[in-house]
Backbone as CSV, one residue per row, in Angstrom:
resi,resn,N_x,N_y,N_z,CA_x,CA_y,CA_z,C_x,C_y,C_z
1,UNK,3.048,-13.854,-30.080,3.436,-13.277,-28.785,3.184,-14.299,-27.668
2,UNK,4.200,-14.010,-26.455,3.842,-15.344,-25.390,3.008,-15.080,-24.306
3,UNK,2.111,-15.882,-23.963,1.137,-15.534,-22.998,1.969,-15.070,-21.949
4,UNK,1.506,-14.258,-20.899,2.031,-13.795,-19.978,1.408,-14.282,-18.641
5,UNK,2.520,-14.757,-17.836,2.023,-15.973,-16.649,0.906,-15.285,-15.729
6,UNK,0.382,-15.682,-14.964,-0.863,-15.186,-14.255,-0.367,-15.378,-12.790
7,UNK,-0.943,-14.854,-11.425,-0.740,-15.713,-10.242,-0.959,-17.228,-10.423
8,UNK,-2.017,-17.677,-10.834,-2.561,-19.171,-10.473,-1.552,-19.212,-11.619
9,UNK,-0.241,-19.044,-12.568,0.817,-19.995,-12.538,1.715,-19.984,-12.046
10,UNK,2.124,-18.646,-11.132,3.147,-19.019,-10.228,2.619,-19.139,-8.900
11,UNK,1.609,-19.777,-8.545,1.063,-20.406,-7.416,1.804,-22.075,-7.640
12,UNK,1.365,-22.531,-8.861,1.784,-24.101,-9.520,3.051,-23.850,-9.614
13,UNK,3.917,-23.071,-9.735,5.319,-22.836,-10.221,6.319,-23.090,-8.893
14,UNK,5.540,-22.593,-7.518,5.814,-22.162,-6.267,5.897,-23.750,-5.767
15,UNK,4.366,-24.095,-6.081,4.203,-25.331,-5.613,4.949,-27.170,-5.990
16,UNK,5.839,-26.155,-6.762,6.417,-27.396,-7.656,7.483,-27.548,-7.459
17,UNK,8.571,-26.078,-7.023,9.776,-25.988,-6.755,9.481,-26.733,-5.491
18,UNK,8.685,-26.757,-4.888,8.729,-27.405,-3.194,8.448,-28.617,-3.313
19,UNK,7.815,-29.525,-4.691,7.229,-30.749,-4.173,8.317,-31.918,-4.102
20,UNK,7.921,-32.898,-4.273,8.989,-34.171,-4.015,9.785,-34.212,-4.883
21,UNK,9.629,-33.844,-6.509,10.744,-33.863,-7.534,10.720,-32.250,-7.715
22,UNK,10.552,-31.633,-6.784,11.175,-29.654,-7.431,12.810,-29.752,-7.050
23,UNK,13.259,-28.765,-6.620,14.608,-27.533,-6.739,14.663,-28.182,-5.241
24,UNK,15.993,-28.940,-5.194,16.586,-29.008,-3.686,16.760,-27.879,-2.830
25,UNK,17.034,-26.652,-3.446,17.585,-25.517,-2.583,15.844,-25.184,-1.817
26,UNK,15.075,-24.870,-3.214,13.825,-24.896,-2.661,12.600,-25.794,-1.573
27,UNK,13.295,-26.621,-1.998,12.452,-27.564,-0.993,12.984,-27.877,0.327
28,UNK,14.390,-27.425,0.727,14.237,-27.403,2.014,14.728,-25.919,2.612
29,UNK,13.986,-25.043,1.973,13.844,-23.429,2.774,12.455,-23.458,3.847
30,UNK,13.168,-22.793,4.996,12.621,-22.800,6.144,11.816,-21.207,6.250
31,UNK,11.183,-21.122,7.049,10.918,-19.072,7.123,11.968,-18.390,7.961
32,UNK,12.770,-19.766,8.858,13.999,-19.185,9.146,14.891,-18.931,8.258
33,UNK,14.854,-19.796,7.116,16.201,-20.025,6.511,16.528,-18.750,5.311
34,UNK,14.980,-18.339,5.535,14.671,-17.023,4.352,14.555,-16.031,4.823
35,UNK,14.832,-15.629,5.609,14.605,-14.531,6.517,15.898,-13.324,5.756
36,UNK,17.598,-14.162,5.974,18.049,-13.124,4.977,17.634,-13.012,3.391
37,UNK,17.232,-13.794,2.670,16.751,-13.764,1.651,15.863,-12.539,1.183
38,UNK,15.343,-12.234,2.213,13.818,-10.914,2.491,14.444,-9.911,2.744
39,UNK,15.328,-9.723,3.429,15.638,-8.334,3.916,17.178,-7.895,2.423
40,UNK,17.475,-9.331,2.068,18.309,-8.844,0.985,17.520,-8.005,-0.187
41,UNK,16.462,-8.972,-0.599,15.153,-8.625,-1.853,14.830,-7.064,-1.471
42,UNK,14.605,-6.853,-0.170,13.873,-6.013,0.467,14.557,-4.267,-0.418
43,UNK,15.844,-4.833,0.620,16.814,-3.506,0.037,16.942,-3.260,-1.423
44,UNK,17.185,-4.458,-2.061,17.609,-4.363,-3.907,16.331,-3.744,-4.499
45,UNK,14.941,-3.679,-3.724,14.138,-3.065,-4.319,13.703,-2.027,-3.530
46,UNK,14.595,-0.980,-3.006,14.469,-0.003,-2.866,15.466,0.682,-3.648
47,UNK,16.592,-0.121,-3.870,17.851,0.249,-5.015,17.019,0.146,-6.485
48,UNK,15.923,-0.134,-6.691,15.692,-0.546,-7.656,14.681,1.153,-8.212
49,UNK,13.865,1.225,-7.347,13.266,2.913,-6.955,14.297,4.042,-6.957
50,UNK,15.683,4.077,-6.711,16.372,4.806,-6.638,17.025,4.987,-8.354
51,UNK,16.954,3.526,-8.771,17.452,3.544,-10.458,16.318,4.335,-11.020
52,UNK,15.454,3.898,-10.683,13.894,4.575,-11.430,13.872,5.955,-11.101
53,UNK,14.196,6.355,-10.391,14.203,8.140,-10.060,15.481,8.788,-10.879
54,UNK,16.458,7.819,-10.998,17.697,8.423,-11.825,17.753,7.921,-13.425
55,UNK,17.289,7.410,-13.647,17.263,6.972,-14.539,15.805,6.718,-15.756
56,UNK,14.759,6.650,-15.005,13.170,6.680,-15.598,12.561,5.170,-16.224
57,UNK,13.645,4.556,-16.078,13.890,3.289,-15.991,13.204,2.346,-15.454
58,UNK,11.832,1.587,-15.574,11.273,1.066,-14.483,11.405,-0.944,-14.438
59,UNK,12.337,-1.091,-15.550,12.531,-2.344,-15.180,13.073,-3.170,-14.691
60,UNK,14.247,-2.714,-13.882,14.448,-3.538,-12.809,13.468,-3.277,-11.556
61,UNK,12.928,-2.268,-11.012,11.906,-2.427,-10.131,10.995,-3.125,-10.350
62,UNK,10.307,-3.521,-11.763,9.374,-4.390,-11.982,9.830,-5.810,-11.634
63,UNK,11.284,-6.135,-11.969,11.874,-7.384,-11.957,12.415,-7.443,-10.113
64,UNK,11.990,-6.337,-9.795,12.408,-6.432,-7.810,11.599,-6.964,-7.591
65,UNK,10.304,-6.383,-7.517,9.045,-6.398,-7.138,9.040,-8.185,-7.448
66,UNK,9.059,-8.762,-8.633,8.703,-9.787,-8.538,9.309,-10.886,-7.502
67,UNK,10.854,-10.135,-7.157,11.740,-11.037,-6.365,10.644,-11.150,-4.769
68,UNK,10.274,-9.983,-4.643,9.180,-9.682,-2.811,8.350,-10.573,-3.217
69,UNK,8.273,-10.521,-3.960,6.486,-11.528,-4.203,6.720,-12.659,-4.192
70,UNK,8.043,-13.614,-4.909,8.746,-14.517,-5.146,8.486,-14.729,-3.090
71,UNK,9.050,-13.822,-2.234,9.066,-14.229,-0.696,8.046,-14.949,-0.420
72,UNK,7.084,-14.171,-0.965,5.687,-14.212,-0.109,5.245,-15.414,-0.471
73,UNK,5.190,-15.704,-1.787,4.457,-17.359,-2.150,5.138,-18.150,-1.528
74,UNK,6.524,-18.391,-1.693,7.566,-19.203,-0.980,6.922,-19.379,1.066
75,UNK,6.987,-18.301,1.359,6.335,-18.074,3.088,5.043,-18.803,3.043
76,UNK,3.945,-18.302,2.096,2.689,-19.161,1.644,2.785,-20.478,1.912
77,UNK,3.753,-20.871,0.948,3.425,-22.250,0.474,4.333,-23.170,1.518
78,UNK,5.425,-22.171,2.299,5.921,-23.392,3.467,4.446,-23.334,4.662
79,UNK,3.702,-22.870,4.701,3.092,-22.077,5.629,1.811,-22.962,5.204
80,UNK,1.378,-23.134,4.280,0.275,-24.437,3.651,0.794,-25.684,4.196
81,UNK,1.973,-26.064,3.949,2.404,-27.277,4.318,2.990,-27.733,5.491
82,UNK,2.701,-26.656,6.256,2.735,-26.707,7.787,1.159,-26.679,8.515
83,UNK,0.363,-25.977,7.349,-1.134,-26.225,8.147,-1.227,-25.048,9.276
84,UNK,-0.629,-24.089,8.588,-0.674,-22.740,9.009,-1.520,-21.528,8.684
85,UNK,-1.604,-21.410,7.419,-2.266,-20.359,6.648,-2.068,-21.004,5.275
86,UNK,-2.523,-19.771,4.254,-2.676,-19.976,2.714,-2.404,-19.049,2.452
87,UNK,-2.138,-18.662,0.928,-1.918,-17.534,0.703,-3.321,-17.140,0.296
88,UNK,-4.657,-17.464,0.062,-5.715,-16.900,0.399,-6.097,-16.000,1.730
89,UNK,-5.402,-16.599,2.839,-5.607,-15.983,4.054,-4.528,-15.118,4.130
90,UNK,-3.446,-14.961,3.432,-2.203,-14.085,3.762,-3.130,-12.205,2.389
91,UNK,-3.925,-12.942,1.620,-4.882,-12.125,0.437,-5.993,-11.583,1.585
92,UNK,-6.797,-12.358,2.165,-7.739,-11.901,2.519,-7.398,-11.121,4.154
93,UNK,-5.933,-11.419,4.872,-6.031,-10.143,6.025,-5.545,-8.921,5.466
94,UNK,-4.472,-9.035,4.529,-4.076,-7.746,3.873,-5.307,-7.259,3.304
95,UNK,-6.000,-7.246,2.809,-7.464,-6.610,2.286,-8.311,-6.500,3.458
96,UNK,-8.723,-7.231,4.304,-9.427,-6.692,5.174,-8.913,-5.618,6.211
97,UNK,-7.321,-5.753,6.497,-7.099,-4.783,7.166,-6.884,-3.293,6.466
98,UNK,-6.555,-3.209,5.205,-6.538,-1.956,4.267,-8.281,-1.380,4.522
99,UNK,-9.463,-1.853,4.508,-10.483,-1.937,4.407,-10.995,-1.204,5.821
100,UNK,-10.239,-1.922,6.479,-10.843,-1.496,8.299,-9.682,-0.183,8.610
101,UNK,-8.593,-0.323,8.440,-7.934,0.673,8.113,-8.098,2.234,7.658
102,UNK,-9.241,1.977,6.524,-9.657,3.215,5.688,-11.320,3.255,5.847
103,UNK,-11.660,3.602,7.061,-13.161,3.587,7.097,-13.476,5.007,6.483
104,UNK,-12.977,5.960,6.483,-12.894,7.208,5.389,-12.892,7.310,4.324
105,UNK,-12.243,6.103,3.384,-12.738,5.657,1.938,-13.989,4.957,1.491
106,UNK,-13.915,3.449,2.756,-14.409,2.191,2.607,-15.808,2.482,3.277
107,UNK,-15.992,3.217,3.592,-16.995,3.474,4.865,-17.543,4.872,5.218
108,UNK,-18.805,5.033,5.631,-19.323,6.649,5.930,-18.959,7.090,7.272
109,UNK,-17.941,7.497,7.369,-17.240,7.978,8.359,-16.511,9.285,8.455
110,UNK,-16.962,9.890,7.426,-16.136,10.851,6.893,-16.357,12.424,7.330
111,UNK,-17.907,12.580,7.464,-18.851,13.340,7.895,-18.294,14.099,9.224
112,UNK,-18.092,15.444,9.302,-17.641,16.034,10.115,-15.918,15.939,10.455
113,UNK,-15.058,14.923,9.577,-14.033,14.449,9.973,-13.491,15.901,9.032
114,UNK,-12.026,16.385,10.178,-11.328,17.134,8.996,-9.726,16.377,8.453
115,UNK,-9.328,16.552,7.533,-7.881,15.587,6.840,-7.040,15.353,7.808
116,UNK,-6.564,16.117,9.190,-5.232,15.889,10.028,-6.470,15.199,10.976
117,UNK,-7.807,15.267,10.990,-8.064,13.965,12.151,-7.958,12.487,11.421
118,UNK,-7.740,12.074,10.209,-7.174,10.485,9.902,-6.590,10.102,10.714
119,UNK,-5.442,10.475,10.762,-3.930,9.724,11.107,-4.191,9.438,12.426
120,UNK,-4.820,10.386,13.530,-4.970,10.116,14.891,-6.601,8.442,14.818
121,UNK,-7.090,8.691,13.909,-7.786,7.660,13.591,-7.043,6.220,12.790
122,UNK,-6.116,6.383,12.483,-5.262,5.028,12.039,-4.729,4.354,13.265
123,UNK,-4.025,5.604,13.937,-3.356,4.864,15.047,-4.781,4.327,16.238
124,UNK,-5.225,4.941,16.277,-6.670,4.551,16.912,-6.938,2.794,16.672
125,UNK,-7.504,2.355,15.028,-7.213,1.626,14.474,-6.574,0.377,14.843
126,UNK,-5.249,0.881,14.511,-3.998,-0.038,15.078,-4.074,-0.757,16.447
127,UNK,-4.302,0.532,17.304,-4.221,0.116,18.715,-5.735,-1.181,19.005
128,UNK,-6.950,-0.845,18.556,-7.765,-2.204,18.765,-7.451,-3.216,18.245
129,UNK,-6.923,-2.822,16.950,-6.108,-4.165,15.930,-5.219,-5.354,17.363
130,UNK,-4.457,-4.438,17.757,-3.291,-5.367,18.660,-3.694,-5.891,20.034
131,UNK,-5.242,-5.408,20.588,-5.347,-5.506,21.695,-6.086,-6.814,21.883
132,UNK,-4.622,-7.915,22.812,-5.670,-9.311,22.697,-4.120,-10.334,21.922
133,UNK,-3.796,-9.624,21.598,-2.197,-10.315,20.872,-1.530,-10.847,21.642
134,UNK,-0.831,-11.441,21.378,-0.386,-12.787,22.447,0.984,-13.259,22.227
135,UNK,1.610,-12.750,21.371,2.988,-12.161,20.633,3.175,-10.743,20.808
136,UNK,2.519,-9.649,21.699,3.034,-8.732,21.180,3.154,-8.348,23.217
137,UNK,4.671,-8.072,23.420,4.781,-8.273,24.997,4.642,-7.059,25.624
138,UNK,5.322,-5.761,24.662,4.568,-4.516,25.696,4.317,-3.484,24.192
139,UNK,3.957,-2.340,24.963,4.063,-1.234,23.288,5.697,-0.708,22.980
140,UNK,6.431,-0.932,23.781,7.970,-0.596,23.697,8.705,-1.565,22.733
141,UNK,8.517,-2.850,22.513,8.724,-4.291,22.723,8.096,-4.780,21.054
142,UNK,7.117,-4.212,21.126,6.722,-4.411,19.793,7.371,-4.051,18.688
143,UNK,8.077,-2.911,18.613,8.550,-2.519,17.412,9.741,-3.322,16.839
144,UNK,10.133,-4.009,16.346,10.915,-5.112,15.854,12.580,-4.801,15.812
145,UNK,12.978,-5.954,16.336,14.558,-5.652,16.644,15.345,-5.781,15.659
146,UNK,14.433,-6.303,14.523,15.552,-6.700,13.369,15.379,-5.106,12.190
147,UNK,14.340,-4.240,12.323,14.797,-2.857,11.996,15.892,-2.524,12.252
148,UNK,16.739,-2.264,11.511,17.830,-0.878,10.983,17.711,0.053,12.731
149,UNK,18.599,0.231,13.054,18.581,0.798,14.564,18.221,2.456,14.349
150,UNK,18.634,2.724,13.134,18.191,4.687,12.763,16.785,4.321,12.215
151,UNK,16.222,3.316,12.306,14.665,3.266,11.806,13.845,3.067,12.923
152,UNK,14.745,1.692,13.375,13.705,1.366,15.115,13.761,2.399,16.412
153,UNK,15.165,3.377,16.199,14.828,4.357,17.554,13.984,5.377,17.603
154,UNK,13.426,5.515,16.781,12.042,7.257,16.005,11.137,6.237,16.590
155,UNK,10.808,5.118,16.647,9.588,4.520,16.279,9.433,4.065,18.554
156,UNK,10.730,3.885,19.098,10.517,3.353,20.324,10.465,4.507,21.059
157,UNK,11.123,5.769,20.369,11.060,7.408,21.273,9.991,7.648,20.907
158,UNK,9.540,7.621,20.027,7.821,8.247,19.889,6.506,7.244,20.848
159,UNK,6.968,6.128,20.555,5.742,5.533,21.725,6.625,5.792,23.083
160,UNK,7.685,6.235,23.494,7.946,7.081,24.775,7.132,7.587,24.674
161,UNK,7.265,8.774,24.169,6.812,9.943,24.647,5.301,10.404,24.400
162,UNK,4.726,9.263,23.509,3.190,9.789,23.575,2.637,8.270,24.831
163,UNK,3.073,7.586,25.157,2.471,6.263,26.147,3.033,6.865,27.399
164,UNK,4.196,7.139,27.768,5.006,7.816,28.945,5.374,9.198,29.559
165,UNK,5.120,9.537,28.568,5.262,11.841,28.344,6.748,11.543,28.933
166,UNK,7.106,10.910,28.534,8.660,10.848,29.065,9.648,11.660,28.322
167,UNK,9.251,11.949,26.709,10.073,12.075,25.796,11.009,13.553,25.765
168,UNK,12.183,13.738,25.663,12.860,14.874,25.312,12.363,15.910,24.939
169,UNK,12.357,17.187,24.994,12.763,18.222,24.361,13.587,18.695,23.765
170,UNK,13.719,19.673,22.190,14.624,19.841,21.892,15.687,20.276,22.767
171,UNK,15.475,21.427,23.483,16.482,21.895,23.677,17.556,20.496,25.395
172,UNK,16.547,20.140,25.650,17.314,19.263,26.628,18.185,18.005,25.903
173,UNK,17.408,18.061,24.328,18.539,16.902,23.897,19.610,17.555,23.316
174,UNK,19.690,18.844,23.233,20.861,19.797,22.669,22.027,19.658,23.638
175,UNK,21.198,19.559,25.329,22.105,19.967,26.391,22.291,18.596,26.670
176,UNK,21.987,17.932,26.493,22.274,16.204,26.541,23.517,15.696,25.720
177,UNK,23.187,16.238,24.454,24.002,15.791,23.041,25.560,16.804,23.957
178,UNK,25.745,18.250,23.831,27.211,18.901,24.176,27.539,18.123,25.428
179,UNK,26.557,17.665,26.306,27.429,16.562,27.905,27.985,15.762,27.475
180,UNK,27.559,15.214,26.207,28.186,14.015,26.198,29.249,14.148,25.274
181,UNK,29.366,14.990,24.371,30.625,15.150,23.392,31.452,15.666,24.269
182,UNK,31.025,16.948,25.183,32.003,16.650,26.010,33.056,15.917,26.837
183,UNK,32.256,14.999,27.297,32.280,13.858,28.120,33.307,12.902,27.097
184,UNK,33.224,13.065,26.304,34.096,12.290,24.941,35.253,12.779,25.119
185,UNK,35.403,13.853,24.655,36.646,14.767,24.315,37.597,14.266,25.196
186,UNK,36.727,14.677,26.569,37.776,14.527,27.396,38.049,13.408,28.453
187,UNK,38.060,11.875,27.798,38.353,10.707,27.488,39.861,10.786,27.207
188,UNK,40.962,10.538,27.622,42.178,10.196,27.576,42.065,8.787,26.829
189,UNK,43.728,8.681,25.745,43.938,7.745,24.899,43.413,6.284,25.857
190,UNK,44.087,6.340,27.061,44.051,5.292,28.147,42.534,4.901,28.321
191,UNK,41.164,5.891,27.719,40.360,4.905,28.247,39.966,3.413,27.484
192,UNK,39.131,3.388,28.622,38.233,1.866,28.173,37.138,2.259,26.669
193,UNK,37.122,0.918,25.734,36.399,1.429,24.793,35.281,1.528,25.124
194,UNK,34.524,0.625,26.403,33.322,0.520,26.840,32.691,1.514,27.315
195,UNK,34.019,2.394,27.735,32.965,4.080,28.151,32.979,4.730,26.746
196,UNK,33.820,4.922,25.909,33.385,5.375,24.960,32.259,5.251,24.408
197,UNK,32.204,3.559,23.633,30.719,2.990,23.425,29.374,3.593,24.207
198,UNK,29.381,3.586,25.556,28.310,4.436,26.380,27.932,5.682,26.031
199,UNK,28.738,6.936,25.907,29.177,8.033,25.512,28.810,8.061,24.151
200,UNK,29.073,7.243,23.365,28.848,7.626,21.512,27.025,6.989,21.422
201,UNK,26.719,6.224,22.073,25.356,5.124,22.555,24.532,6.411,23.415
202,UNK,24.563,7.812,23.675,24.004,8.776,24.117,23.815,9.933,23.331
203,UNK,25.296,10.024,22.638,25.053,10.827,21.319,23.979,10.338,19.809
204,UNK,23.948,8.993,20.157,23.308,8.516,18.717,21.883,8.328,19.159
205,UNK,21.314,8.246,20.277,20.037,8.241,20.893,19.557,9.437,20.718
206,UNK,20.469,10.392,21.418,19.622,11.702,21.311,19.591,13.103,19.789
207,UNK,20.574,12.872,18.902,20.435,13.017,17.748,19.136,11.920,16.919
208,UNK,18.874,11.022,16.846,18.237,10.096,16.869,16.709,11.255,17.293
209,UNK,16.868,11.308,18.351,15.230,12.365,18.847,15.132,13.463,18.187
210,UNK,15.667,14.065,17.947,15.913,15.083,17.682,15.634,15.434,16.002
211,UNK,15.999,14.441,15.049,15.543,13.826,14.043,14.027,13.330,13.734
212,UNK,13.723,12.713,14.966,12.454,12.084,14.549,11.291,13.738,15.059
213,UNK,11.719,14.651,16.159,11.218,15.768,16.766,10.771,16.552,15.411
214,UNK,11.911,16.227,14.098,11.597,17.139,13.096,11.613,16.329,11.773
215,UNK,10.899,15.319,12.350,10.655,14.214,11.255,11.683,14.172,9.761
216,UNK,12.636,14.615,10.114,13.851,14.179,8.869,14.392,12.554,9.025
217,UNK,13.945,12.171,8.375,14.614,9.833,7.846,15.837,10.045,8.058
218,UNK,16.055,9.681,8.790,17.719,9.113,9.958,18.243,8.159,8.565
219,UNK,17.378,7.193,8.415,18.386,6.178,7.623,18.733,6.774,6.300
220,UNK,18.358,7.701,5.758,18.432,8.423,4.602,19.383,9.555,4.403
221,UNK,19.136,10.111,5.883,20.290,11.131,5.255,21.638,10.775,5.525
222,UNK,21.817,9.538,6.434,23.473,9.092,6.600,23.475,8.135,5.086
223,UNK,22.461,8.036,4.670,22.804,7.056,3.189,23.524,8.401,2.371
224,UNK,22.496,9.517,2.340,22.911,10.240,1.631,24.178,10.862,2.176
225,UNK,25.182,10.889,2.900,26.316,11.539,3.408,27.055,10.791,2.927
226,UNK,26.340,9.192,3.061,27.695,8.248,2.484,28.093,8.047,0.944
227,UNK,26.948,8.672,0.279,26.789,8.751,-0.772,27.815,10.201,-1.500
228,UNK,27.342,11.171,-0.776,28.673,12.184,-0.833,30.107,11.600,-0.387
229,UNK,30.400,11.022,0.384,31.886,10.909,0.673,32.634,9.619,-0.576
230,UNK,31.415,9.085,-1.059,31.752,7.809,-1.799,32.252,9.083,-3.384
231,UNK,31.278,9.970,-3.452,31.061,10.904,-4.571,32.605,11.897,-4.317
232,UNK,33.049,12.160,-3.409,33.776,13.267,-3.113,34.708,12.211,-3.172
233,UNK,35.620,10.967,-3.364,36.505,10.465,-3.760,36.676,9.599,-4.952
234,UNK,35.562,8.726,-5.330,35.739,8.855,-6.693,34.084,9.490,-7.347
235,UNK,34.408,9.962,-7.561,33.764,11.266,-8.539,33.233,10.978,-9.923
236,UNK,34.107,9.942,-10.616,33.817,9.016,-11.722,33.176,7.755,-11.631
237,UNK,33.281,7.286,-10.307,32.560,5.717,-10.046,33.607,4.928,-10.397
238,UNK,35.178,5.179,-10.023,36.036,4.123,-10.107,37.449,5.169,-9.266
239,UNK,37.814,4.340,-8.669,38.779,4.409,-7.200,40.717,5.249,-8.196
């Protein structure tokens, strides 16, 4: 039987595709240049969880998983040779922050705590975590632009409305959402697409709240709609 590789050989494996005689493609990847590389891996192994739920199947997720990890040494090891970090230090903040994170596991903190006070203690957490950051420009600002826009708007309406009390109500985003379909309708062929865009950019904001108000995954259930309309025409998996 064949030994089965360890980290410390695809640490050497990592380190080899990059050195002076490795893999041309490899040796001149940037963290820019991989950036789609990550978010491609990213998705195929959530496709890969979706085979495993339909199927019971767990080896292509095992073979995903290795592709994310494949990122991370690659990020590591440009990131060593920039005199940046290690992947010891990329090991030891992920563990220390899981650690400081869970003072309820890791720690006697538990005493008098009841289960729904955690979560107000994570974000607690979080917030000393960031304070002092020097990359991070406001709490609006932080949440990352390269999220999926049905992922990043739950995440920028909720720090509305708990940093600003600014945030919607259902029923005002009900009366928000019919102004503006209204406001659509009755749009003549002649208009500009740019008011439209405005108009459909009000409807998708405030459905958007309204979603996150009742915590149903925005990006999930239009997967799953598209998944019906793909199903409701071919039906067999061929056109």
């Amino acid at each position: 039987m064949d030994r089965k590789y360890s980290l410390e050989d695809l640490i050497h494996i990592v380190e080899t595709l990059r050195s002076k005689n490795g893999c041309p493609w490899d040796r001149k990847q940037t963290h820019e240049s991989l950036k789609p590389c990550m978010m491609e891996e990213a998705a195929e192994l959530v496709s890969s969880i979706r085979i495993y739920n339909q199927t019971g199947n767990a080896e292509n997720m095992r073979e995903e998983l290795g592709d994310i990890l494949l990122q991370v040494m690659l990020h590591s090891q440009i990131a060593k040779e920039e005199q940046l970090f290690t992947l010891e230090d990329v090991i030891h903040e992920i563990s220390a922050k899981m650690i400081r994170r869970h003072p309820h596991v890791f720690g006697n903190t538990t005493e008098g705590k009841r289960p729904e006070d955690i979560p107000a203690d994570w974000e607690e957490i979080k917030r000393r975590e960031k304070e002092g950051k020097t990359w991070i420009e406001s709490p609006l600002r932080e949440v990352p632009k390269e999220l999926p826009a049905l992922t990043r708007a739950p995440k920028v309406l909720k720090k509305v409305d708990e940093l600003y009390h600014a945030g919607s109500g259902y029923e005002e985003n009900i009366a928000r959402l019919e102004a503006a379909v209204k406001t659509l309708k009755g749009l003549g062929p002649e208009a500009h697409n740019e008011a439209r865009k405005e108009i459909i950019g009000d409807i998708l904001i405030n459905l958007s709240d309204i979603a996150r108000q009742y915590k149903i995954p925005q990006e999930q259930i239009l997967t799953d709609r598209i998944d019906d309309i793909i199903e409701r025409y071919e039906p067999s998996g061929k056109p």
